[in-house]
Coordinates of C-alpha atoms in Angstrom, one line a residue:
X5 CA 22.1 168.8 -12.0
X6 CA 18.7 169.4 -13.8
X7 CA 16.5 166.1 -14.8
X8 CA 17.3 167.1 -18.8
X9 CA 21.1 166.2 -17.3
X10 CA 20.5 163.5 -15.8
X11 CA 18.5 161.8 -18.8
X12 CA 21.5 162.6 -20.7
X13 CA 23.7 161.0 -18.4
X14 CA 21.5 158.3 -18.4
X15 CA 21.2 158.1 -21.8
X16 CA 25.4 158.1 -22.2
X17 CA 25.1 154.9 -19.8
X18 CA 23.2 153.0 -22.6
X19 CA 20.5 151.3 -20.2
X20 CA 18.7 148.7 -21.4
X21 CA 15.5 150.0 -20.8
X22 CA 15.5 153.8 -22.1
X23 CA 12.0 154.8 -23.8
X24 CA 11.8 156.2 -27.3
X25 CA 9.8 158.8 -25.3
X26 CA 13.4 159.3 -23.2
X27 CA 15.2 159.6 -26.3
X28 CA 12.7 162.7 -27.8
X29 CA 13.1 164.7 -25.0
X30 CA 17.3 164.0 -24.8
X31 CA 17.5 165.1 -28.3
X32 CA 14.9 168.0 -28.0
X33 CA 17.5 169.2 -24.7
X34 CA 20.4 168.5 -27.6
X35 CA 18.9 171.1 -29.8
X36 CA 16.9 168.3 -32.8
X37 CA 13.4 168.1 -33.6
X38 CA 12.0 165.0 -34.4
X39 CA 10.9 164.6 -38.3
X40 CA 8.8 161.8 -39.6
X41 CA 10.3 160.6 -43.1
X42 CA 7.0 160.9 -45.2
X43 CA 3.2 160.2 -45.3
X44 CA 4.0 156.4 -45.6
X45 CA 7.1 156.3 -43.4
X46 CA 5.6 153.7 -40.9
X47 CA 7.6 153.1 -38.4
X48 CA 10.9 155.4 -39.7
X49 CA 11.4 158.8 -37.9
X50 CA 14.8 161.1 -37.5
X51 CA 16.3 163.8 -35.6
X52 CA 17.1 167.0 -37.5
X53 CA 19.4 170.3 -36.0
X54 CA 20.6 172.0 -38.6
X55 CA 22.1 169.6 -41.2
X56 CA 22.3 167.0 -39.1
X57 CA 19.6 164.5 -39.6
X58 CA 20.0 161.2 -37.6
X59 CA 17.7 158.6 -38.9
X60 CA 16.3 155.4 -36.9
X61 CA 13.1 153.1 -36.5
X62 CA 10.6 153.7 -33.8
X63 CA 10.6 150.8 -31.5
X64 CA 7.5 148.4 -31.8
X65 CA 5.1 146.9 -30.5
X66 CA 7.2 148.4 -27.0
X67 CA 8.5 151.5 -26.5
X68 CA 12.1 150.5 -25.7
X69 CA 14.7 151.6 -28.0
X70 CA 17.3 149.0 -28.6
X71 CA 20.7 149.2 -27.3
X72 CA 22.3 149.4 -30.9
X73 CA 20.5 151.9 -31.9
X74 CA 21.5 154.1 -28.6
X75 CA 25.0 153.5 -29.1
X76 CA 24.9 154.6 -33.4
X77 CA 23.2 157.5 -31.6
X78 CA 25.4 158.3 -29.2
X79 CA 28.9 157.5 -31.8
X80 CA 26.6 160.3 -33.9
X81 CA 26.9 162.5 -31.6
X82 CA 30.4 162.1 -30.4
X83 CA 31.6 161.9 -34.3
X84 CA 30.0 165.3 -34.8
X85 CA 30.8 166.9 -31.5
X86 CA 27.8 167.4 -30.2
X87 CA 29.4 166.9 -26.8
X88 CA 32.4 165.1 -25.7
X89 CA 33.2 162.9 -22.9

C-alpha cells in the first residue's frame, strides 16, 4: 500500500487530528485541485474535479480540519461515487 493509500485510509477513519495539509494532498491523489473562492475569500477554499466543486473553510488559527467537516467530505464523496466502501 503506497503512503497516498494510506492517507486515504486514514482519512476514511475520520481522526481527530488530520491536517488541512492531509486533506490537499488526499484530494489532489482523488483527482481535485484546490480553488480559492475569490480575491476576498478569506478563509473559504474548495476542491474542484470536473464539476464537482466541494466547498469548505480552511481551519484557523490551527491547521486541524474539524471532524464535521471530514465526514460532509467524505458523505461527498461516497454520494458521488468517488469510491465506495
Amino acid at each position: 500500500m503506497s503512503t497516498k493509500d494510506k492517507l486515504v485510509e486514514r482519512f476514511k477513519s475520520l481522526p481527530s487530528d488530520f491536517t488541512f495539509d492531509e486533506l490537499k494532498s488526499v484530494m489532489a491523489h482523488l483527482g481535485f485541485k484546490e480553488m480559492n473562492l475569490g480575491a476576498t475569500s478569506g478563509s473559504r477554499t474548495g476542491f474542484m474535479r470536473g464539476t464537482l466543486m466541494i466547498k469548505m473553510h480552511k481551519p484557523h488559527p490551527g491547521k486541524i480540519v474539524g471532524k464535521k467537516a471530514l465526514k460532509g467530505i467524505l458523505n461527498i464523496l461516497k454520494q458521488k461515487k468517488i469510491w465506495e466502501d
